[in-house]
Short mmCIF file of C-alpha atoms in Angstrom, two decimals:
data_model
loop_
_atom_site.label_atom_id
_atom_site.label_comp_id
_atom_site.label_asym_id
_atom_site.label_seq_id
_atom_site.Cartn_x
_atom_site.Cartn_y
_atom_site.Cartn_z
CA UNK A 1 -4.36 -91.92 -121.44
CA UNK A 2 -4.22 -88.18 -122.23
CA UNK A 3 -2.60 -89.01 -125.55
CA UNK A 4 -5.42 -91.34 -126.42
CA UNK A 5 -8.00 -88.70 -125.68
CA UNK A 6 -6.16 -86.19 -127.85
CA UNK A 7 -5.99 -88.73 -130.64
CA UNK A 8 -9.73 -89.42 -130.52
CA UNK A 9 -10.52 -85.71 -130.40
CA UNK A 10 -8.37 -84.94 -133.39
CA UNK A 11 -9.99 -87.79 -135.33
CA UNK A 12 -13.45 -86.38 -134.66
CA UNK A 13 -12.33 -82.85 -135.53
CA UNK A 14 -10.83 -84.14 -138.77
CA UNK A 15 -14.12 -85.83 -139.72
CA UNK A 16 -16.10 -82.72 -138.89
CA UNK A 17 -13.74 -80.62 -140.98
CA UNK A 18 -14.06 -83.07 -143.83
CA UNK A 19 -17.83 -82.80 -143.78
CA UNK A 20 -17.65 -79.00 -143.71
CA UNK A 21 -15.29 -78.78 -146.66
CA UNK A 22 -17.51 -81.16 -148.64
CA UNK A 23 -20.43 -78.84 -147.96
CA UNK A 24 -18.42 -75.81 -149.21
CA UNK A 25 -17.32 -77.66 -152.30
CA UNK A 26 -20.96 -78.41 -153.07
CA UNK A 27 -22.09 -74.82 -152.76
CA UNK A 28 -20.90 -73.33 -156.11
CA UNK A 29 -22.61 -76.12 -158.08
CA UNK A 30 -25.92 -75.32 -156.42
CA UNK A 31 -25.46 -71.61 -157.10
CA UNK A 32 -24.88 -72.21 -160.82
CA UNK A 33 -27.92 -74.44 -161.23
CA UNK A 34 -30.99 -73.26 -163.10
CA UNK A 35 -33.59 -71.67 -160.81
CA UNK A 36 -35.97 -74.61 -161.30
CA UNK A 37 -33.35 -76.87 -159.73
CA UNK A 38 -32.54 -74.53 -156.87
CA UNK A 39 -32.72 -76.37 -153.55
CA UNK A 40 -35.92 -75.90 -151.63
CA UNK A 41 -35.30 -75.15 -147.97
CA UNK A 42 -37.46 -76.13 -145.02
CA UNK A 43 -37.17 -75.89 -141.25
CA UNK A 44 -37.39 -78.80 -138.84
CA UNK A 45 -37.23 -78.98 -135.08
CA UNK A 46 -36.68 -82.24 -133.28
CA UNK A 47 -34.91 -83.70 -130.26
CA UNK A 48 -31.74 -85.69 -130.82
CA UNK A 49 -30.47 -87.64 -127.82
CA UNK A 50 -32.56 -85.47 -125.56
CA UNK A 51 -31.29 -82.16 -126.98
CA UNK A 52 -33.56 -79.75 -128.87
CA UNK A 53 -32.31 -79.05 -132.41
CA UNK A 54 -33.59 -76.68 -135.07
CA UNK A 55 -32.26 -76.94 -138.62
CA UNK A 56 -32.95 -75.30 -141.94
CA UNK A 57 -32.31 -77.92 -144.56
CA UNK A 58 -32.48 -78.67 -148.26
CA UNK A 59 -35.69 -80.75 -148.36
CA UNK A 60 -33.65 -83.58 -149.92
CA UNK A 61 -31.64 -84.08 -146.73
CA UNK A 62 -32.23 -87.49 -145.23
CA UNK A 63 -32.36 -87.89 -141.48
CA UNK A 64 -29.04 -89.73 -141.80
CA UNK A 65 -27.33 -86.80 -143.53
CA UNK A 66 -28.89 -84.34 -141.07
CA UNK A 67 -27.37 -86.31 -138.19
CA UNK A 68 -23.96 -86.79 -139.76
CA UNK A 69 -23.36 -83.71 -141.85
CA UNK A 70 -25.35 -81.07 -139.96
CA UNK A 71 -25.30 -82.21 -136.35
CA UNK A 72 -21.88 -83.89 -136.66
CA UNK A 73 -23.20 -87.06 -135.00
CA UNK A 74 -21.09 -89.38 -137.10
CA UNK A 75 -21.75 -92.43 -134.97
CA UNK A 76 -24.66 -93.33 -137.27
CA UNK A 77 -23.12 -94.80 -140.41
CA UNK A 78 -23.94 -94.56 -144.10
CA UNK A 79 -23.55 -98.00 -145.66
CA UNK A 80 -25.67 -98.59 -148.73
CA UNK A 81 -27.88 -95.44 -148.43
CA UNK A 82 -30.75 -97.53 -149.83
CA UNK A 83 -32.22 -99.31 -146.80
CA UNK A 84 -30.52 -102.58 -147.51
CA UNK A 85 -27.76 -102.76 -144.91
CA UNK A 86 -29.09 -101.25 -141.64
CA UNK A 87 -25.85 -99.37 -140.78
CA UNK A 88 -27.91 -96.18 -140.49
CA UNK A 89 -30.42 -97.60 -137.98
CA UNK A 90 -31.58 -95.08 -135.37
CA UNK A 91 -34.48 -95.05 -132.96
CA UNK A 92 -37.26 -92.52 -133.58
CA UNK A 93 -40.01 -92.22 -130.99
CA UNK A 94 -39.00 -95.60 -129.63
CA UNK A 95 -38.92 -97.46 -132.99
CA UNK A 96 -35.94 -98.45 -135.08
CA UNK A 97 -35.87 -97.12 -138.63
CA UNK A 98 -33.41 -96.77 -141.51
CA UNK A 99 -32.38 -93.10 -141.25
CA UNK A 100 -31.26 -93.14 -144.90
CA UNK A 101 -34.81 -93.73 -146.18
CA UNK A 102 -36.56 -90.87 -144.43
CA UNK A 103 -36.40 -87.13 -144.92
CA UNK A 104 -35.21 -85.01 -142.01
CA UNK A 105 -38.03 -82.52 -142.56
CA UNK A 106 -40.56 -85.28 -141.96
CA UNK A 107 -39.47 -85.55 -138.33
CA UNK A 108 -40.88 -82.36 -136.88
CA UNK A 109 -41.31 -82.84 -133.12
CA UNK A 110 -39.83 -86.35 -133.12
CA UNK A 111 -37.37 -87.76 -130.60
CA UNK A 112 -34.34 -89.32 -132.27
CA UNK A 113 -31.89 -91.55 -130.45
CA UNK A 114 -28.56 -92.41 -132.04
CA UNK A 115 -25.67 -94.51 -130.73
CA UNK A 116 -24.28 -91.34 -129.10
CA UNK A 117 -27.49 -91.15 -127.05
CA UNK A 118 -27.33 -94.74 -125.84
CA UNK A 119 -23.91 -94.69 -124.17
CA UNK A 120 -20.65 -92.82 -123.90
CA UNK A 121 -17.04 -94.08 -123.80
CA UNK A 122 -17.10 -93.56 -120.02
CA UNK A 123 -20.53 -95.07 -119.51
CA UNK A 124 -21.26 -97.76 -122.07
CA UNK A 125 -24.80 -98.92 -122.70
CA UNK A 126 -25.15 -102.57 -121.59
CA UNK A 127 -25.38 -103.58 -125.27
CA UNK A 128 -22.16 -101.73 -126.07
CA UNK A 129 -20.39 -103.46 -123.19
CA UNK A 130 -21.77 -106.81 -124.32
CA UNK A 131 -20.61 -106.28 -127.92
CA UNK A 132 -17.10 -105.61 -126.55
CA UNK A 133 -17.23 -108.59 -124.21
CA UNK A 134 -18.49 -111.00 -126.89
CA UNK A 135 -16.41 -109.58 -129.76
CA UNK A 136 -19.61 -108.70 -131.64
CA UNK A 137 -17.77 -106.94 -134.46
CA UNK A 138 -14.52 -106.80 -136.39
CA UNK A 139 -14.30 -103.53 -138.35
CA UNK A 140 -17.08 -101.95 -136.29
CA UNK A 141 -18.72 -100.03 -139.14
CA UNK A 142 -22.10 -101.73 -138.81
CA UNK A 143 -21.94 -101.76 -135.00
CA UNK A 144 -23.84 -98.55 -134.16
CA UNK A 145 -26.69 -99.71 -136.37
CA UNK A 146 -26.54 -103.22 -134.90
CA UNK A 147 -26.73 -101.84 -131.36
CA UNK A 148 -29.61 -99.42 -132.07
CA UNK A 149 -31.43 -102.23 -133.81
CA UNK A 150 -30.73 -104.69 -130.98
CA UNK A 151 -32.09 -102.29 -128.39
CA UNK A 152 -35.32 -101.98 -130.36
CA UNK A 153 -35.50 -105.74 -130.96
CA UNK A 154 -35.49 -106.43 -127.24
CA UNK A 155 -38.21 -103.83 -126.75
CA UNK A 156 -40.25 -105.38 -129.60
CA UNK A 157 -40.05 -108.86 -128.08
CA UNK A 158 -41.09 -107.42 -124.70
CA UNK A 159 -44.04 -105.67 -126.39
CA UNK A 160 -45.11 -108.97 -127.95
CA UNK A 161 -44.50 -107.98 -131.59
CA UNK A 162 -44.36 -111.27 -133.57
CA UNK A 163 -41.80 -112.14 -136.21
CA UNK A 164 -41.57 -114.39 -139.27
CA UNK A 165 -40.25 -117.23 -137.08
CA UNK A 166 -42.72 -116.91 -134.21
CA UNK A 167 -44.36 -120.33 -134.23
CA UNK A 168 -47.74 -119.35 -132.80
CA UNK A 169 -49.05 -115.91 -133.68
CA UNK A 170 -51.51 -115.93 -130.79
CA UNK A 171 -48.68 -116.42 -128.27
CA UNK A 172 -46.11 -113.89 -127.11
CA UNK A 173 -42.79 -114.37 -128.90
CA UNK A 174 -39.93 -115.98 -126.92
CA UNK A 175 -36.38 -114.80 -126.74
CA UNK A 176 -34.65 -117.46 -128.83
CA UNK A 177 -31.62 -117.44 -131.10
CA UNK A 178 -33.86 -118.00 -134.10
CA UNK A 179 -35.97 -114.98 -133.12
CA UNK A 180 -32.89 -112.76 -132.66
CA UNK A 181 -31.40 -113.81 -135.97
CA UNK A 182 -34.64 -113.20 -137.86
CA UNK A 183 -35.27 -109.84 -136.17
CA UNK A 184 -31.70 -108.64 -136.79
CA UNK A 185 -31.76 -109.63 -140.49
CA UNK A 186 -32.03 -105.99 -141.57
CA UNK A 187 -28.54 -105.34 -140.21
CA UNK A 188 -25.82 -106.73 -142.44
CA UNK A 189 -22.33 -107.36 -141.02
CA UNK A 190 -19.85 -108.04 -143.81
CA UNK A 191 -17.20 -109.14 -141.33
CA UNK A 192 -19.64 -111.91 -140.38
CA UNK A 193 -19.68 -111.35 -136.62
CA UNK A 194 -23.26 -112.58 -136.44
CA UNK A 195 -22.87 -115.41 -133.94
CA UNK A 196 -21.13 -113.11 -131.46
CA UNK A 197 -23.73 -110.38 -132.05
CA UNK A 198 -26.46 -112.87 -131.10
CA UNK A 199 -24.51 -113.85 -127.98
CA UNK A 200 -24.06 -110.22 -126.97
CA UNK A 201 -27.76 -109.41 -127.36
CA UNK A 202 -28.80 -112.60 -125.54
CA UNK A 203 -26.42 -111.76 -122.69
CA UNK A 204 -28.04 -108.36 -122.17
CA UNK A 205 -31.50 -109.90 -122.27
CA UNK A 206 -30.53 -112.33 -119.51
CA UNK A 207 -29.99 -115.37 -121.67
CA UNK A 208 -32.02 -117.25 -124.28
CA UNK A 209 -35.28 -119.07 -123.62
CA UNK A 210 -34.80 -122.79 -122.88
CA UNK A 211 -35.07 -125.35 -125.63
CA UNK A 212 -33.88 -123.00 -128.37
CA UNK A 213 -31.74 -123.61 -131.43
CA UNK A 214 -34.65 -124.90 -133.44
CA UNK B 1 -31.91 -86.54 -156.15
CA UNK B 2 -33.90 -83.80 -157.95
CA UNK B 3 -35.05 -80.84 -155.88
CA UNK B 4 -38.62 -80.72 -154.64
CA UNK B 5 -40.85 -78.66 -152.40
CA UNK B 6 -42.31 -80.23 -149.28
CA UNK B 7 -45.71 -79.69 -147.70
CA UNK B 8 -47.89 -81.37 -145.07
CA UNK B 9 -51.47 -82.13 -146.09
CA UNK B 10 -54.25 -81.40 -143.57
CA UNK B 11 -57.13 -83.54 -144.95
CA UNK B 12 -57.26 -86.51 -147.36
CA UNK B 13 -59.36 -84.55 -149.89
CA UNK B 14 -57.00 -81.60 -149.70
CA UNK B 15 -54.04 -83.92 -150.32
CA UNK B 16 -55.83 -85.49 -153.31
CA UNK B 17 -56.73 -82.08 -154.77
CA UNK B 18 -53.15 -80.82 -154.42
CA UNK B 19 -51.81 -83.93 -156.17
CA UNK B 20 -54.40 -83.80 -158.96
CA UNK B 21 -53.44 -80.22 -159.81
CA UNK B 22 -49.75 -81.05 -160.17
CA UNK B 23 -48.69 -84.13 -162.17
CA UNK B 24 -45.16 -83.76 -160.75
CA UNK B 25 -46.44 -84.20 -157.18
CA UNK B 26 -46.23 -87.41 -155.15
CA UNK B 27 -47.67 -88.40 -151.79
CA UNK B 28 -45.14 -89.51 -149.22
CA UNK B 29 -45.90 -91.60 -146.11
CA UNK B 30 -43.26 -94.14 -145.00
CA UNK B 31 -41.06 -93.18 -147.94
CA UNK B 32 -39.07 -96.40 -147.86
CA UNK B 33 -39.63 -97.16 -151.54
CA UNK B 34 -40.18 -93.64 -152.89
CA UNK B 35 -36.97 -92.15 -151.43
CA UNK B 36 -34.97 -95.12 -152.68
CA UNK B 37 -36.30 -94.47 -156.19
CA UNK B 38 -35.80 -90.70 -155.87
CA UNK B 39 -32.12 -91.21 -155.01
CA UNK B 40 -31.77 -93.15 -158.25
CA UNK B 41 -33.85 -90.50 -160.10
CA UNK B 42 -36.28 -93.18 -161.23
CA UNK B 43 -38.89 -91.07 -159.41
CA UNK B 44 -38.37 -87.33 -159.80
CA UNK B 45 -41.26 -85.54 -158.05
CA UNK B 46 -41.02 -81.77 -157.87
CA UNK B 47 -43.46 -81.60 -155.01
CA UNK B 48 -43.87 -83.97 -152.06
CA UNK B 49 -47.15 -84.02 -150.15
CA UNK B 50 -46.60 -85.56 -146.71
CA UNK B 51 -49.77 -87.44 -145.74
CA UNK B 52 -48.51 -88.69 -142.38
CA UNK B 53 -50.62 -86.21 -140.46
CA UNK B 54 -53.97 -87.38 -141.91
CA UNK B 55 -54.85 -89.62 -138.95
CA UNK B 56 -55.42 -92.63 -141.16
CA UNK B 57 -53.49 -94.83 -138.76
CA UNK B 58 -56.20 -96.78 -136.97
CA UNK B 59 -57.53 -100.33 -137.30
CA UNK B 60 -61.26 -100.40 -136.60
CA UNK B 61 -64.06 -102.97 -136.83
CA UNK B 62 -66.48 -102.47 -139.73
CA UNK B 63 -70.28 -102.71 -139.45
CA UNK B 64 -70.35 -106.08 -141.20
CA UNK B 65 -67.87 -107.70 -138.81
CA UNK B 66 -64.68 -107.05 -140.77
CA UNK B 67 -61.74 -104.70 -140.23
CA UNK B 68 -60.93 -101.32 -141.66
CA UNK B 69 -57.18 -100.74 -141.82
CA UNK B 70 -56.16 -97.09 -142.17
CA UNK B 71 -53.84 -96.31 -145.08
CA UNK B 72 -51.13 -95.11 -142.69
CA UNK B 73 -51.11 -98.14 -140.39
CA UNK B 74 -47.50 -99.29 -140.32
CA UNK B 75 -46.67 -102.82 -141.47
CA UNK B 76 -45.38 -103.69 -137.96
CA UNK B 77 -48.59 -102.56 -136.33
CA UNK B 78 -50.84 -104.36 -138.79
CA UNK B 79 -48.88 -107.61 -138.41
CA UNK B 80 -48.94 -107.32 -134.61
CA UNK B 81 -52.64 -106.41 -134.26
CA UNK B 82 -54.31 -109.10 -132.13
CA UNK B 83 -57.43 -109.22 -134.33
CA UNK B 84 -55.34 -109.69 -137.48
CA UNK B 85 -53.18 -112.36 -135.81
CA UNK B 86 -56.27 -114.26 -134.72
CA UNK B 87 -58.68 -113.91 -137.67
CA UNK B 88 -56.50 -112.98 -140.65
CA UNK B 89 -53.25 -114.75 -139.82
CA UNK B 90 -52.28 -115.03 -143.48
CA UNK B 91 -51.98 -111.24 -143.51
CA UNK B 92 -49.76 -111.11 -140.42
CA UNK B 93 -47.62 -113.90 -141.86
CA UNK B 94 -47.23 -112.18 -145.22
CA UNK B 95 -46.24 -108.89 -143.63
CA UNK B 96 -43.71 -110.53 -141.32
CA UNK B 97 -42.18 -112.39 -144.27
CA UNK B 98 -41.42 -109.07 -145.98
CA UNK B 99 -38.60 -106.53 -145.59
CA UNK B 100 -36.82 -105.92 -142.24
CA UNK B 101 -37.96 -104.74 -138.82
CA UNK B 102 -36.70 -101.23 -139.58
CA UNK B 103 -38.60 -101.05 -142.89
CA UNK B 104 -41.81 -102.51 -141.47
CA UNK B 105 -41.76 -99.84 -138.76
CA UNK B 106 -41.97 -97.13 -141.44
CA UNK B 107 -43.76 -98.76 -144.40
CA UNK B 108 -47.52 -98.17 -144.52
CA UNK B 109 -50.47 -100.22 -145.70
CA UNK B 110 -51.15 -98.00 -148.71
CA UNK B 111 -47.47 -97.63 -149.53
CA UNK B 112 -46.98 -101.37 -149.49
CA UNK B 113 -49.73 -101.70 -152.13
CA UNK B 114 -48.17 -98.96 -154.22
CA UNK B 115 -44.55 -100.06 -154.07
CA UNK B 116 -42.85 -100.45 -157.43
CA UNK B 117 -41.33 -103.58 -158.94
CA UNK B 118 -37.82 -104.67 -157.98
CA UNK B 119 -37.07 -105.73 -161.57
CA UNK B 120 -33.33 -105.08 -161.86
CA UNK B 121 -33.79 -103.51 -165.31
CA UNK B 122 -36.33 -101.06 -163.89
CA UNK B 123 -33.70 -100.08 -161.30
CA UNK B 124 -30.86 -99.79 -163.88
CA UNK B 125 -31.35 -96.35 -165.45
CA UNK B 126 -28.83 -97.20 -168.18
CA UNK B 127 -31.22 -99.82 -169.61
CA UNK B 128 -34.44 -99.18 -171.53
CA UNK B 129 -37.58 -99.89 -169.50
CA UNK B 130 -41.21 -99.38 -170.53
CA UNK B 131 -42.18 -98.64 -166.95
CA UNK B 132 -39.65 -95.81 -166.62
CA UNK B 133 -40.05 -94.52 -170.16
CA UNK B 134 -43.13 -95.80 -172.01
CA UNK B 135 -42.13 -97.04 -175.47
CA UNK B 136 -38.46 -97.38 -174.65
CA UNK B 137 -38.55 -101.18 -174.73
CA UNK B 138 -38.10 -103.92 -172.16
CA UNK B 139 -34.54 -104.95 -171.27
CA UNK B 140 -35.72 -107.87 -169.17
CA UNK B 141 -37.19 -109.70 -172.15
CA UNK B 142 -34.25 -111.69 -173.53
CA UNK B 143 -32.19 -110.74 -170.49
CA UNK B 144 -31.68 -112.44 -167.12
CA UNK B 145 -35.24 -113.39 -166.22
CA UNK B 146 -34.95 -115.58 -163.11
CA UNK B 147 -37.00 -113.21 -160.89
CA UNK B 148 -39.56 -112.30 -163.55
CA UNK B 149 -43.23 -112.97 -164.22
CA UNK B 150 -44.45 -116.28 -165.63
CA UNK B 151 -48.15 -115.35 -165.66
CA UNK B 152 -50.04 -112.37 -167.10
CA UNK B 153 -46.97 -110.72 -168.57
CA UNK B 154 -46.86 -108.91 -171.96
CA UNK B 155 -44.49 -108.07 -174.79
CA UNK B 156 -43.94 -104.74 -173.03
CA UNK B 157 -43.13 -105.87 -169.49
CA UNK B 158 -42.44 -109.03 -167.50
CA UNK B 159 -41.93 -107.41 -164.06
CA UNK B 160 -43.48 -108.84 -160.93
CA UNK B 161 -45.23 -107.04 -158.08
CA UNK B 162 -42.98 -107.33 -155.00
CA UNK B 163 -45.57 -107.08 -152.18
CA UNK B 164 -46.23 -109.98 -149.82
CA UNK B 165 -49.02 -108.10 -148.04
CA UNK B 166 -51.01 -107.65 -151.23
CA UNK B 167 -50.98 -111.40 -151.91
CA UNK B 168 -52.59 -112.05 -148.51
CA UNK B 169 -55.10 -109.26 -149.11
CA UNK B 170 -55.99 -110.84 -152.46
CA UNK B 171 -56.77 -114.17 -150.84
CA UNK B 172 -58.82 -112.32 -148.18
CA UNK B 173 -60.91 -110.39 -150.75
CA UNK B 174 -59.80 -107.02 -149.36
CA UNK B 175 -61.09 -103.73 -150.72
CA UNK B 176 -59.12 -100.52 -151.22
CA UNK B 177 -60.93 -97.35 -150.16
CA UNK B 178 -59.93 -94.09 -151.76
CA UNK B 179 -60.82 -90.42 -151.92
CA UNK B 180 -60.86 -88.35 -155.11
CA UNK B 181 -59.77 -84.72 -155.39
CA UNK B 182 -63.44 -83.63 -155.32
CA UNK B 183 -63.97 -85.48 -152.03
CA UNK B 184 -65.89 -88.40 -153.58
CA UNK B 185 -64.93 -91.83 -152.27
CA UNK B 186 -64.91 -95.30 -153.79
CA UNK B 187 -64.04 -98.87 -152.85
CA UNK B 188 -61.92 -100.91 -155.27
CA UNK B 189 -61.82 -104.74 -154.96
CA UNK B 190 -58.16 -105.75 -154.55
CA UNK B 191 -58.51 -108.00 -157.63
CA UNK B 192 -59.04 -104.88 -159.74
CA UNK B 193 -56.60 -102.64 -157.91
CA UNK B 194 -53.33 -103.79 -159.54
CA UNK B 195 -53.24 -104.05 -163.31
CA UNK B 196 -51.55 -106.46 -165.66
CA UNK B 197 -48.85 -104.71 -167.75
CA UNK B 198 -50.39 -104.98 -171.24
CA UNK B 199 -49.14 -102.12 -173.41
CA UNK B 200 -49.06 -99.67 -170.50
CA UNK B 201 -46.81 -101.20 -167.81
CA UNK B 202 -46.20 -97.73 -166.35
CA UNK B 203 -49.88 -97.65 -165.30
CA UNK B 204 -49.77 -100.01 -162.33
CA UNK B 205 -53.01 -99.46 -160.45
CA UNK B 206 -56.63 -98.46 -160.97
CA UNK B 207 -56.04 -95.13 -159.19
CA UNK B 208 -56.79 -91.93 -161.12
CA UNK B 209 -54.59 -88.83 -160.86
CA UNK B 210 -54.63 -87.45 -157.33
CA UNK B 211 -56.75 -90.30 -155.95
CA UNK B 212 -55.57 -91.15 -152.43
CA UNK B 213 -55.90 -94.45 -150.61
CA UNK B 214 -57.54 -93.94 -147.20
CA UNK B 215 -57.98 -97.52 -146.00
CA UNK B 216 -58.08 -101.20 -146.83
CA UNK B 217 -61.10 -103.16 -145.59
CA UNK B 218 -61.25 -106.87 -144.84
CA UNK B 219 -64.51 -108.85 -144.89
CA UNK B 220 -65.85 -110.74 -141.89
CA UNK B 221 -63.42 -113.52 -140.86
CA UNK B 222 -64.07 -116.79 -142.65
CA UNK B 223 -62.06 -119.19 -140.49
CA UNK B 224 -59.81 -121.88 -141.92
CA UNK B 225 -56.09 -122.48 -141.59
CA UNK B 226 -54.14 -119.45 -142.73
CA UNK B 227 -50.61 -119.74 -144.11
CA UNK B 228 -48.13 -117.75 -146.12
CA UNK B 229 -45.26 -119.72 -147.60
CA UNK B 230 -42.49 -117.59 -149.10
CA UNK B 231 -39.65 -119.16 -151.03
CA UNK B 232 -36.62 -116.93 -151.52
CA UNK B 233 -32.87 -117.03 -152.03
CA UNK B 234 -32.12 -116.42 -148.34
CA UNK B 235 -34.08 -117.15 -145.18
CA UNK B 236 -34.91 -113.56 -144.34
CA UNK B 237 -34.98 -110.07 -145.83
CA UNK B 238 -35.40 -111.02 -149.49
CA UNK B 239 -38.11 -110.77 -152.12
CA UNK B 240 -40.09 -113.86 -153.05
CA UNK B 241 -39.19 -116.14 -155.93
CA UNK B 242 -42.63 -117.63 -155.31
CA UNK B 243 -45.02 -117.12 -152.44
CA UNK B 244 -48.27 -118.90 -151.69
CA UNK B 245 -51.04 -117.48 -149.51
CA UNK B 246 -53.66 -120.01 -148.47
CA UNK B 247 -56.78 -120.24 -146.37
CA UNK B 248 -57.89 -123.86 -146.14
CA UNK B 249 -61.04 -125.11 -144.45
CA UNK B 250 -61.50 -128.42 -142.58
CA UNK B 251 -63.39 -129.95 -145.52
CA UNK B 252 -60.39 -129.34 -147.79
CA UNK B 253 -61.92 -126.41 -149.67
CA UNK B 254 -59.91 -123.25 -149.75
CA UNK B 255 -58.42 -120.23 -151.43
CA UNK B 256 -54.97 -119.59 -152.82
CA UNK B 257 -53.07 -116.61 -154.23
CA UNK B 258 -49.53 -116.48 -155.53
CA UNK B 259 -46.84 -113.82 -155.24
CA UNK B 260 -43.63 -113.44 -157.23
CA UNK B 261 -45.13 -114.77 -160.45
CA UNK B 262 -47.02 -111.83 -162.01
CA UNK B 263 -47.49 -108.08 -162.20
CA UNK B 264 -50.13 -108.43 -159.49
CA UNK B 265 -51.09 -110.97 -156.83
CA UNK B 266 -52.21 -114.00 -158.85
CA UNK B 267 -55.46 -115.73 -158.02
CA UNK B 268 -57.79 -117.83 -160.19
CA UNK B 269 -61.01 -118.42 -158.23
CA UNK B 270 -62.24 -121.02 -160.74
CA UNK B 271 -59.21 -123.19 -159.98
CA UNK B 272 -59.99 -123.31 -156.26
CA UNK B 273 -62.81 -125.84 -156.61
CA UNK B 274 -59.99 -128.37 -157.11
CA UNK B 275 -58.44 -127.64 -153.67
CA UNK B 276 -59.75 -130.86 -152.02
CA UNK B 277 -58.05 -132.84 -154.84
CA UNK B 278 -54.62 -131.40 -154.14
CA UNK B 279 -52.00 -129.08 -155.52
CA UNK B 280 -51.59 -130.66 -158.94
CA UNK B 281 -55.29 -130.32 -159.68
CA UNK B 282 -55.32 -126.68 -158.55
CA UNK B 283 -52.15 -125.85 -160.47
CA UNK B 284 -53.75 -126.90 -163.75
CA UNK B 285 -56.10 -123.93 -163.59
CA UNK B 286 -54.04 -121.58 -161.45
CA UNK B 287 -50.98 -121.75 -163.68
CA UNK B 288 -52.80 -122.08 -167.00
CA UNK B 289 -51.39 -119.89 -169.75
CA UNK B 290 -48.00 -119.55 -168.06
CA UNK B 291 -45.19 -118.37 -170.26
CA UNK B 292 -41.74 -119.12 -168.99
CA UNK B 293 -38.07 -118.77 -169.93
CA UNK B 294 -35.20 -121.14 -169.22
CA UNK B 295 -34.39 -118.94 -166.21
CA UNK B 296 -37.79 -118.90 -164.52
CA UNK B 297 -39.62 -122.09 -165.59
CA UNK B 298 -38.78 -123.46 -162.12
CA UNK B 299 -41.38 -121.10 -160.65
CA UNK B 300 -44.22 -123.29 -161.92
CA UNK B 301 -42.87 -126.42 -160.22
CA UNK B 302 -42.03 -124.38 -157.12
CA UNK B 303 -45.54 -122.88 -156.93
CA UNK B 304 -47.21 -126.26 -157.22
CA UNK B 305 -44.94 -127.91 -154.64
CA UNK B 306 -45.26 -124.99 -152.22
CA UNK B 307 -49.03 -125.17 -152.53
CA UNK B 308 -48.73 -128.92 -151.93
CA UNK B 309 -46.82 -128.25 -148.69
CA UNK B 310 -49.45 -125.74 -147.57
CA UNK B 311 -52.26 -128.23 -148.21
CA UNK B 312 -50.41 -131.01 -146.37
CA UNK B 313 -49.77 -128.72 -143.38
CA UNK B 314 -53.40 -127.62 -143.28
CA UNK B 315 -54.53 -131.22 -143.13
CA UNK B 316 -52.10 -132.18 -140.31
#
């Protein structure tokens, strides 16, 4: 058990060190650039997983890179970096977004929740436990994004937000497999664990509505 | 990504004035399209003006019984608004057919109108493109043209407009409200908002430099069965090959606009008198003047059949 903990610590340290050395390697290039191309810096203060954070960042820094490279919260993953895969999904002020398609400096005062804020290895979030139970992944790379997205999906259905497959727009949406699949379509899993992901989410929500599989 | 300075605008007119003074400036709201293009250096603003604080995020009734949708209303909120779901269902349906939950949570009403084409040659900076570099030539013409325009295109550009929302707004006769740098406002009918490519495909809208969208207004509800049929290569999270927005009344009369076929939402009001006679009769006028390639000729058949399905459903 102790060995396992050491192993996981050293892996995290290694990743953090890798990010730091990448930042150092990038520095000389920026220094040599013409003044017109010099990075513009800006400050941002926000809460991440309940903790106040203040950063001075190159304005180009996406929220995703701020989380991973500056705050060392590497649970949020960079997949396509273009809003097509959903691996970078985080929850900002209660809503899921692609953290790769938003600038960190645009989040002054916001509350950001990442996978690290949902659960811990000792105290899994119910969705994390359900993904383990239902084998809702293979390689696991898309999983943090899937789980952040799934949490928001359940909140959206509760709040009555309709989807493309909601049959009657004037009714509240039901928790069906079709609804879950449509609402999760912004999260790609290249291992193809989709059916188990749906089962995991449905389990946490207390099961699917009757008469589903339309 | 090129470097840029970042500022938050305090009023719409101030934002417009700042943008008018600096041709390298861009407004940013949701950022879901702009940042994508900035990463590829298709867009290279030197100055970003964040308009998110302008309080243009409300949906309010208008004096003549319609709705005024603030420019910053997120796509999720517009689609979920009870008034929109009840009286302008085609708009809810179009929004929900587009993008993903994450993107709709960020994307704004104005940004959706202003999003750029997803023409793969526009995105490939190794290929000439008249939108990216006026006069460079069009790589799509003679290339792989399956997703491209079949109506209203030109020798300079055959790109399509990617928005679903705008197609619904076209069928609803929406108007785009703007503010100029001097504080003057105007209202642009959606039909005149997006331009056909002609010889200037890089000029995509009727907006002048610095002009900022503040709202989109919808007229008083006009009833009917609302539908948005989107045909695409996968069931979710894909752009339209063809989409058909319809509002059909009990007597069979109705309106129709198409997406995925032109540089702007495509509507031919004169063709709509044929609605009671069915899709084929409407298609004669709606698709008149179409110019296709071997790759995209299917869009004409698809548009007519999808309209046929919409008419059948409305009658059921």
